Amino acid sequence: MIKLNKITKDIPATVLAKVDYFNPGNSIKDRMALKMIEVAEKEGKLKPGGTIIECTSGNTGMGLALTAIVKGYKCIFTTTDKQSKEKSDILKAVGAEVIVCPTNVEPGDPHSYYSVAKRLEKEIPNAYLCNQYDNLANRLAHYETTGPEIWKQTEGKITHLVCTAGTGGTVTGTAMCLKEQNPAIQVWAIDVFGSLLTKYFRTGEVDMNEVHPYISEGFGEDFIPQNYDMSVIDYFEQVTDKDGAIMARKLAKEEGLFCGYSAGSCLQGLMQLKSRLKKDDVVVCIFHDHGSRYVAKIYNDQWMMERGFLEVKTFKDIVNGRAGKRLVTIQPGQTVSQAVELMKKYDIEHIPVVNGQETVGSVSEGGLFQKVFHDPGIKTATVEAVMEHAYPLVAFDTPVERLSSLINKENGAVLAKDDKGDYHIVTKYDVLQSLAK
């Protein structure tokens, strides 16, 4: 349990994070994965040498895969194409077979990851489909472990539980335990826009018009899993894909907690409800998994920008801020004196050497100074004879932070082409200017 200090500084209540990425599989799903297998063994549904089958976004699969290694089972997992590649790669690394299915199909579609898993259970001898959505061992795990831990760690002072809602196991099982201890504890479930859970909670209606594709991972549903007992949940709050992703990054930078997508959404949901909290309240947010599984997604600037989630300064922004100044270039056959004159005329330090449409080298004020100082006669030499290597070519929308790592003693500038195919240059001075604004 870790106290949040910076992001929640304006909240009068004490906000604690139940960080579950310290489990062997780096997520809270380890708890229910082990429990589902233990119950299946006890009930005779899973026998030695059998095959565990599950539809999973990755974390449940990791818990099951680790359990399978210890107990000697095989694993086949179905997942959706919206899940991060890291999750599938990690599952394969621990010996599981992973089948990727389309996201944008209804649960009953034969190609959905639910349907494929059911089909495999029928086709493979001695196979067991865990079905974390309807398997009540899921919520039992949290009733027996997560709930009691939170009660003990807060010394019974918890007043609010905040948790993202997916299969329903974590939020329901934990809530059942805590409300047995104190029925006054408020349980807030955090959902994503595009999921039907919130409307179902509020109206009891399964409205498929609520369902549309969303990017958030690990929570939200397009059906109602049997693990839910809505009577132990007091409120549902929806969070956008963008807000959840941005908050996850904020958690890493401001609280030092490198968590997954759902953790950001969980905290964002709390921030949207902060006006309901009082000074003596003790809030526990459940952070399900580790950020390492989202490095290519929410922790990748390019991925975030492509979805409009991140507004960062880029090469393009620097160029647009220079009021249309043209790029000064020089040809290989021109003289060093001409290069020096261009630098003086335009007050620049770096000039790309261009042959036709191709950049073949570069000349810099510092480099030419050293050469002319040691050999004054070199002024009449051609640029080709003294030029340095060409500047690195980057994408026009490369973030400024990335540019700063490319500009060094060897590379005094970087180049990029705009949509028209025209070259532009950014120097160390340009980067410093942009960061200072």
Coordinates of C-alpha atoms in Angstrom, one line a residue:
M1 CA 0.0 0.0 0.0
I2 CA 1.5 3.3 -1.1
K3 CA 0.3 6.8 -0.3
L4 CA -0.1 9.2 -3.2
N5 CA 1.2 12.7 -2.5
K6 CA 1.5 14.9 -5.6
I7 CA -1.4 14.2 -8.0
T8 CA -3.9 14.0 -5.2
K9 CA -2.5 17.0 -3.2
D10 CA -5.8 18.9 -3.7
I11 CA -7.9 16.1 -2.4
P12 CA -8.7 16.5 1.3
A13 CA -8.8 12.7 1.9
T14 CA -5.9 10.3 2.3
V15 CA -5.4 8.4 -1.0
L16 CA -3.6 5.0 -0.9
A17 CA -2.7 2.8 -3.9
K18 CA -2.9 -1.0 -3.6
V19 CA -0.1 -1.7 -6.0
D20 CA -0.3 -5.3 -7.2
Y21 CA 2.5 -5.4 -9.7
F22 CA 4.7 -6.9 -7.1
N23 CA 3.1 -10.3 -7.7
P24 CA 5.2 -12.8 -9.6
G25 CA 3.3 -12.1 -12.9
N26 CA 3.4 -8.4 -12.2
S27 CA -0.4 -8.1 -11.9
I28 CA -3.3 -8.6 -9.6
K29 CA -4.6 -11.4 -11.9
D30 CA -2.1 -13.8 -10.3
R31 CA -4.5 -14.1 -7.4
M32 CA -7.5 -15.3 -9.3
A33 CA -5.5 -17.3 -11.9
L34 CA -4.1 -19.6 -9.1
K35 CA -7.5 -19.8 -7.4
M36 CA -9.3 -20.8 -10.6
I37 CA -6.8 -23.6 -11.1
E38 CA -7.0 -24.8 -7.5
V39 CA -10.8 -24.9 -7.6
A40 CA -10.8 -26.7 -11.0
E41 CA -8.4 -29.3 -9.6
K42 CA -10.5 -29.8 -6.5
E43 CA -13.7 -30.2 -8.6
G44 CA -11.9 -32.7 -11.0
K45 CA -12.3 -30.4 -14.0
L46 CA -8.6 -30.2 -14.6
K47 CA -6.5 -33.3 -14.6
P48 CA -2.7 -33.9 -14.7
G49 CA -1.2 -33.2 -18.1
G50 CA -4.3 -31.2 -19.1
T51 CA -4.4 -28.0 -21.2
I52 CA -5.5 -24.7 -19.7
I53 CA -7.5 -22.5 -22.1
E54 CA -8.5 -18.9 -21.5
C55 CA -9.5 -15.7 -23.3
T56 CA -7.3 -13.1 -21.8
S57 CA -5.9 -9.6 -22.4
G58 CA -2.6 -10.8 -21.0
N59 CA -2.5 -10.5 -17.3
T60 CA -4.7 -13.4 -16.4
G61 CA -2.7 -15.4 -19.0
M62 CA 0.5 -14.6 -17.2
G63 CA -0.9 -15.8 -13.9
L64 CA -2.2 -19.0 -15.5
A65 CA 1.0 -19.6 -17.4
L66 CA 3.1 -19.4 -14.3
T67 CA 0.7 -21.6 -12.4
A68 CA 0.9 -24.1 -15.4
I69 CA 4.7 -24.2 -15.2
V70 CA 4.6 -25.1 -11.6
K71 CA 1.8 -27.6 -11.9
G72 CA 2.8 -29.2 -15.3
Y73 CA -0.1 -28.0 -17.6
K74 CA -0.1 -26.7 -21.1
C75 CA -1.6 -23.3 -22.0
I76 CA -3.5 -21.9 -25.0
F77 CA -4.7 -18.3 -24.8
T78 CA -6.9 -16.3 -27.1
T79 CA -6.6 -12.5 -27.0
T80 CA -7.7 -9.5 -29.0
D81 CA -5.7 -7.4 -31.6
K82 CA -6.1 -4.3 -29.5
Q83 CA -3.9 -5.6 -26.7
S84 CA -0.2 -4.6 -26.5
K85 CA 2.2 -6.8 -28.4
E86 CA 4.4 -7.0 -25.2
K87 CA 1.6 -9.0 -23.5
S88 CA 1.5 -11.6 -26.2
D89 CA 5.3 -11.8 -26.4
I90 CA 5.6 -12.3 -22.6
L91 CA 3.0 -15.0 -22.6
K92 CA 4.9 -16.8 -25.4
A93 CA 8.1 -16.4 -23.4
V94 CA 6.6 -18.4 -20.6
G95 CA 5.5 -21.3 -22.8
A96 CA 2.0 -20.4 -23.8
E97 CA 0.4 -20.5 -27.2
V98 CA -1.3 -17.2 -28.1
I99 CA -4.1 -16.8 -30.7
V100 CA -4.9 -13.2 -31.6
C101 CA -8.5 -12.5 -32.5
P102 CA -10.3 -9.4 -33.9
T103 CA -11.6 -6.9 -31.4
N104 CA -14.5 -5.3 -33.2
V105 CA -16.8 -8.4 -33.3
E106 CA -19.6 -9.3 -31.0
P107 CA -19.0 -11.9 -28.2
G108 CA -21.1 -14.5 -30.0
D109 CA -19.2 -14.1 -33.3
P110 CA -17.2 -17.3 -34.1
H111 CA -14.1 -15.2 -34.5
S112 CA -14.3 -13.5 -31.2
Y113 CA -11.7 -14.5 -28.6
Y114 CA -14.5 -15.8 -26.4
S115 CA -15.9 -18.1 -29.1
V116 CA -12.5 -19.3 -30.2
A117 CA -11.6 -20.3 -26.6
K118 CA -14.9 -22.2 -26.3
R119 CA -14.3 -24.1 -29.5
L120 CA -10.8 -25.1 -28.5
E121 CA -12.1 -26.5 -25.2
K122 CA -14.3 -28.8 -27.2
E123 CA -11.7 -29.8 -29.7
I124 CA -8.8 -30.5 -27.4
P125 CA -8.9 -33.6 -25.1
N126 CA -8.5 -33.0 -21.4
A127 CA -8.8 -29.2 -21.8
Y128 CA -10.3 -26.8 -19.3
L129 CA -11.6 -23.3 -20.1
C130 CA -11.1 -21.2 -17.1
N131 CA -13.6 -18.5 -18.2
Q132 CA -12.5 -15.8 -15.8
Y133 CA -15.7 -13.8 -16.6
D134 CA -18.2 -16.3 -15.3
N135 CA -15.9 -18.4 -13.0
L136 CA -16.8 -17.3 -9.5
A137 CA -13.4 -18.5 -8.3
N138 CA -12.3 -15.2 -9.8
R139 CA -14.1 -13.0 -7.2
L140 CA -13.5 -15.6 -4.5
A141 CA -9.8 -15.0 -4.8
H142 CA -10.3 -11.3 -4.0
Y143 CA -12.8 -12.0 -1.3
E144 CA -10.2 -14.2 0.4
T145 CA -7.0 -12.2 -0.3
T146 CA -7.3 -8.6 -1.7
G147 CA -10.2 -7.6 0.6
P148 CA -8.7 -8.8 3.9
E149 CA -5.3 -7.3 3.0
I150 CA -6.8 -3.9 2.4
W151 CA -8.8 -4.0 5.6
K152 CA -5.7 -5.0 7.5
Q153 CA -3.3 -2.5 5.8
T154 CA -5.7 0.4 6.5
E155 CA -6.4 -0.8 10.0
G156 CA -10.0 -0.9 9.1
K157 CA -10.1 2.9 8.3
I158 CA -10.9 2.5 4.6
T159 CA -13.9 4.5 3.6
H160 CA -13.7 4.2 -0.2
L161 CA -12.6 1.5 -2.6
V162 CA -11.9 2.7 -6.2
C163 CA -11.3 0.0 -8.9
T164 CA -11.6 -0.4 -12.6
A165 CA -14.3 -2.8 -13.7
G166 CA -13.7 -5.6 -16.2
T167 CA -14.5 -9.2 -15.4
G168 CA -15.9 -8.0 -12.1
G169 CA -13.8 -10.3 -10.0
T170 CA -11.6 -7.7 -8.4
V171 CA -14.2 -5.1 -7.7
T172 CA -16.9 -7.5 -6.6
G173 CA -14.8 -9.9 -4.5
T174 CA -12.9 -7.1 -2.7
A175 CA -16.1 -5.2 -2.1
M176 CA -18.0 -8.2 -0.7
C177 CA -15.2 -8.7 1.9
L178 CA -14.9 -5.0 2.9
K179 CA -18.7 -4.4 3.1
E180 CA -18.9 -7.4 5.5
Q181 CA -16.5 -5.5 7.7
N182 CA -18.1 -2.1 7.3
P183 CA -21.3 -1.8 5.1
A184 CA -20.7 2.0 5.0
I185 CA -17.6 1.7 2.8
Q186 CA -18.3 3.2 -0.6
V187 CA -17.2 1.2 -3.7
W188 CA -16.7 3.2 -6.9
A189 CA -16.2 1.2 -10.1
I190 CA -14.3 2.9 -12.9
D191 CA -15.5 2.1 -16.5
V192 CA -14.5 3.2 -20.0
F193 CA -16.6 4.9 -22.6
G194 CA -17.6 2.2 -25.1
S195 CA -18.4 -0.3 -22.3
L196 CA -22.0 -1.2 -21.4
L197 CA -21.3 -1.8 -17.7
T198 CA -22.1 1.7 -16.5
K199 CA -25.5 1.9 -18.1
Y200 CA -26.3 -1.7 -16.9
F201 CA -25.5 -0.6 -13.3
R202 CA -27.7 2.4 -13.6
T203 CA -30.7 1.0 -15.4
G204 CA -30.4 -2.8 -15.4
E205 CA -30.5 -2.7 -19.2
V206 CA -28.0 -4.4 -21.5
D207 CA -27.8 -1.8 -24.2
M208 CA -25.6 -2.8 -27.1
N209 CA -25.9 0.7 -28.4
E210 CA -23.5 1.7 -25.6
V211 CA -20.8 -0.5 -27.0
H212 CA -18.2 0.9 -29.4
P213 CA -14.5 0.3 -29.8
Y214 CA -12.2 1.7 -27.1
I215 CA -8.4 1.6 -26.7
S216 CA -8.2 1.2 -22.9
E217 CA -7.0 -2.2 -21.9
G218 CA -7.9 -4.6 -19.1
F219 CA -11.4 -3.2 -18.1
G220 CA -14.8 -2.4 -19.6
E221 CA -17.0 -5.1 -21.2
D222 CA -19.5 -5.6 -24.0
F223 CA -21.5 -8.1 -21.9
I224 CA -22.2 -8.7 -18.2
P225 CA -19.9 -11.3 -16.6
Q226 CA -21.4 -13.5 -13.9
N227 CA -18.8 -12.4 -11.4
Y228 CA -20.7 -9.2 -10.9
D229 CA -22.8 -8.5 -7.9
M230 CA -23.9 -4.9 -8.5
S231 CA -25.4 -4.7 -5.0
V232 CA -22.0 -4.3 -3.5
I233 CA -21.0 -1.4 -5.9
D234 CA -22.2 2.1 -5.0
Y235 CA -21.3 4.0 -8.1
F236 CA -19.9 3.7 -11.7
E237 CA -17.8 6.4 -13.3
Q238 CA -16.6 6.4 -16.9
V239 CA -13.2 7.6 -18.1
T240 CA -12.0 8.4 -21.6
D241 CA -9.2 6.5 -23.3
K242 CA -7.1 9.7 -23.5
D243 CA -7.6 10.7 -19.8
G244 CA -6.7 7.3 -18.6
A245 CA -3.5 7.1 -20.7
I246 CA -2.3 10.6 -19.7
M247 CA -2.9 9.9 -16.0
A248 CA -0.9 6.6 -16.2
R249 CA 2.1 8.6 -17.5
K250 CA 1.5 11.2 -14.8
L251 CA 1.6 8.5 -12.2
A252 CA 5.0 7.5 -13.4
K253 CA 6.4 11.0 -13.6
E254 CA 4.9 12.5 -10.4
E255 CA 4.5 9.5 -8.1
G256 CA 7.2 7.2 -9.3
L257 CA 4.7 4.4 -9.9
F258 CA 5.2 2.8 -13.3
C259 CA 1.7 1.2 -13.8
G260 CA -0.5 0.0 -16.5
Y261 CA -3.4 1.6 -18.4
S262 CA -6.1 0.7 -15.9
A263 CA -4.2 2.3 -13.0
G264 CA -4.2 5.6 -14.8
S265 CA -7.9 5.2 -15.5
C266 CA -8.6 4.2 -11.9
L267 CA -6.9 7.4 -10.6
Q268 CA -8.5 9.5 -13.3
G269 CA -11.9 8.2 -12.2
L270 CA -11.1 9.2 -8.6
M271 CA -10.1 12.7 -9.7
Q272 CA -13.4 13.1 -11.5
L273 CA -15.2 12.3 -8.2
K274 CA -12.9 14.1 -5.8
S275 CA -15.5 16.7 -4.8
R276 CA -17.4 13.9 -3.0
L277 CA -14.5 13.2 -0.5
K278 CA -14.0 14.6 2.9
K279 CA -10.9 15.2 5.1
D280 CA -11.1 12.1 7.2
D281 CA -11.8 9.7 4.3
V282 CA -9.3 7.0 3.4
V283 CA -9.4 6.0 -0.2
V284 CA -7.8 2.9 -1.7
C285 CA -7.2 2.7 -5.4
I286 CA -6.3 -0.6 -6.9
F287 CA -3.5 -0.5 -9.4
H288 CA -3.6 -3.8 -11.3
D289 CA -0.4 -4.2 -13.3
H290 CA 3.0 -2.9 -14.3
G291 CA 3.8 -0.4 -17.0
S292 CA 6.3 -2.6 -18.8
R293 CA 3.5 -4.1 -20.7
Y294 CA 2.5 -0.8 -22.2
V295 CA 5.9 0.6 -23.3
A296 CA 5.0 0.5 -27.0
K297 CA 1.6 2.1 -26.3
I298 CA 0.8 4.6 -23.6
Y299 CA 4.5 5.2 -22.7
N300 CA 5.4 5.7 -26.4
D301 CA 5.1 9.3 -27.6
Q302 CA 4.5 8.4 -31.2
W303 CA 1.6 6.0 -30.3
M304 CA 0.1 8.7 -28.0
M305 CA 0.4 11.4 -30.6
E306 CA -1.1 9.3 -33.4
R307 CA -4.3 8.9 -31.3
G308 CA -4.4 12.6 -30.3
F309 CA -3.6 11.7 -26.6
L310 CA -0.4 13.7 -26.4
E311 CA 0.4 17.2 -27.4
V312 CA 4.1 17.6 -27.5
K313 CA 6.4 19.9 -29.4
T314 CA 7.8 18.4 -32.6
F315 CA 10.2 19.1 -35.4
K316 CA 7.2 20.5 -37.3
D317 CA 6.3 22.9 -34.5
I318 CA 9.9 24.3 -34.5
V319 CA 9.8 24.8 -38.3
N320 CA 6.3 26.4 -38.2
G321 CA 7.5 28.8 -35.4
R322 CA 10.3 30.2 -37.7
A323 CA 7.9 32.1 -39.9
G324 CA 8.7 30.3 -43.1
K325 CA 12.5 30.8 -43.2
R326 CA 13.9 28.8 -46.1
L327 CA 16.6 26.1 -45.7
V328 CA 20.1 27.3 -46.8
T329 CA 22.0 24.6 -48.6
I330 CA 25.3 24.4 -50.5
Q331 CA 26.4 22.1 -53.3
P332 CA 29.5 19.8 -53.2
G333 CA 31.3 21.8 -55.9
Q334 CA 31.0 25.2 -54.3
T335 CA 34.0 26.6 -52.3
V336 CA 34.6 26.8 -48.6
S337 CA 34.6 30.6 -49.0
Q338 CA 31.1 30.5 -50.4
A339 CA 30.0 28.4 -47.4
V340 CA 31.5 30.9 -45.0
E341 CA 29.8 33.8 -46.8
L342 CA 26.4 32.0 -46.5
M343 CA 27.0 31.5 -42.7
K344 CA 27.7 35.2 -42.3
K345 CA 24.8 36.3 -44.5
Y346 CA 22.1 34.2 -42.8
D347 CA 23.7 34.1 -39.3
I348 CA 23.7 30.3 -39.3
E349 CA 26.2 27.7 -38.0
H350 CA 25.1 24.6 -40.0
I351 CA 24.6 24.0 -43.7
P352 CA 23.5 20.7 -45.4
V353 CA 25.5 19.8 -48.5
V354 CA 22.9 18.8 -51.2
N355 CA 23.5 17.1 -54.5
G356 CA 20.2 17.2 -56.4
Q357 CA 17.5 15.9 -54.0
E358 CA 20.0 14.0 -51.8
T359 CA 21.9 15.3 -48.8
V360 CA 25.4 14.0 -49.1
G361 CA 27.2 15.9 -46.2
S362 CA 27.3 19.0 -44.1
V363 CA 29.5 21.9 -43.2
S364 CA 29.5 23.7 -39.8
E365 CA 31.0 26.9 -38.5
G366 CA 33.0 25.1 -35.9
G367 CA 34.4 22.5 -38.3
L368 CA 35.3 25.1 -40.9
F369 CA 37.0 27.3 -38.3
Q370 CA 39.3 24.5 -37.3
K371 CA 40.2 23.7 -40.9
V372 CA 40.8 27.3 -42.0
F373 CA 42.8 28.0 -38.8
H374 CA 45.3 25.2 -39.7
D375 CA 45.3 25.8 -43.4
P376 CA 44.1 29.3 -44.6
G377 CA 44.5 28.2 -48.2
I378 CA 41.6 25.8 -47.8
K379 CA 39.2 28.6 -48.5
T380 CA 39.5 27.9 -52.2
A381 CA 38.9 24.2 -51.8
T382 CA 35.5 22.7 -52.7
V383 CA 33.0 21.9 -50.0
E384 CA 33.2 18.2 -51.0
A385 CA 36.8 18.1 -49.9
V386 CA 36.1 19.2 -46.4
M387 CA 32.5 18.3 -45.7
E388 CA 31.5 16.3 -42.7
H389 CA 28.9 13.5 -42.7
A390 CA 25.3 14.3 -43.5
Y391 CA 22.9 15.3 -40.7
P392 CA 20.5 12.6 -39.5
L393 CA 17.1 12.5 -41.3
V394 CA 14.1 12.1 -39.0
A395 CA 10.3 12.1 -39.4
F396 CA 8.7 15.6 -39.6
D397 CA 6.6 14.9 -36.4
T398 CA 9.5 13.7 -34.3
P399 CA 9.2 14.9 -30.7
V400 CA 11.6 17.6 -29.5
E401 CA 12.8 15.3 -26.7
R402 CA 13.9 12.8 -29.3
L403 CA 15.7 15.6 -31.3
S404 CA 17.7 16.6 -28.3
S405 CA 19.2 13.1 -28.0
L406 CA 20.2 13.1 -31.7
I407 CA 22.0 16.5 -31.7
N408 CA 25.5 16.1 -30.2
K409 CA 29.1 16.9 -31.1
E410 CA 29.0 14.7 -34.1
N411 CA 25.6 15.9 -35.3
G412 CA 25.1 19.6 -35.0
A413 CA 21.6 19.4 -36.5
V414 CA 18.9 17.1 -37.9
L415 CA 16.9 17.2 -41.1
A416 CA 13.3 16.3 -42.0
K417 CA 11.1 16.4 -45.1
D418 CA 7.7 18.0 -44.9
D419 CA 4.6 16.7 -46.8
K420 CA 5.7 18.4 -50.0
G421 CA 9.1 16.7 -49.8
D422 CA 11.1 19.9 -48.9
Y423 CA 13.9 19.6 -46.4
H424 CA 14.0 21.6 -43.2
I425 CA 16.7 21.8 -40.5
V426 CA 16.7 22.0 -36.7
T427 CA 19.8 22.8 -34.7
K428 CA 20.6 22.7 -31.0
Y429 CA 19.8 26.4 -30.7
D430 CA 16.3 25.7 -32.2
V431 CA 15.7 22.9 -29.6
L432 CA 16.8 25.1 -26.7
Q433 CA 14.6 27.9 -27.9
S434 CA 11.5 25.7 -28.2
L435 CA 12.0 24.2 -24.8
A436 CA 12.4 27.7 -23.2
K437 CA 9.0 28.8 -24.6

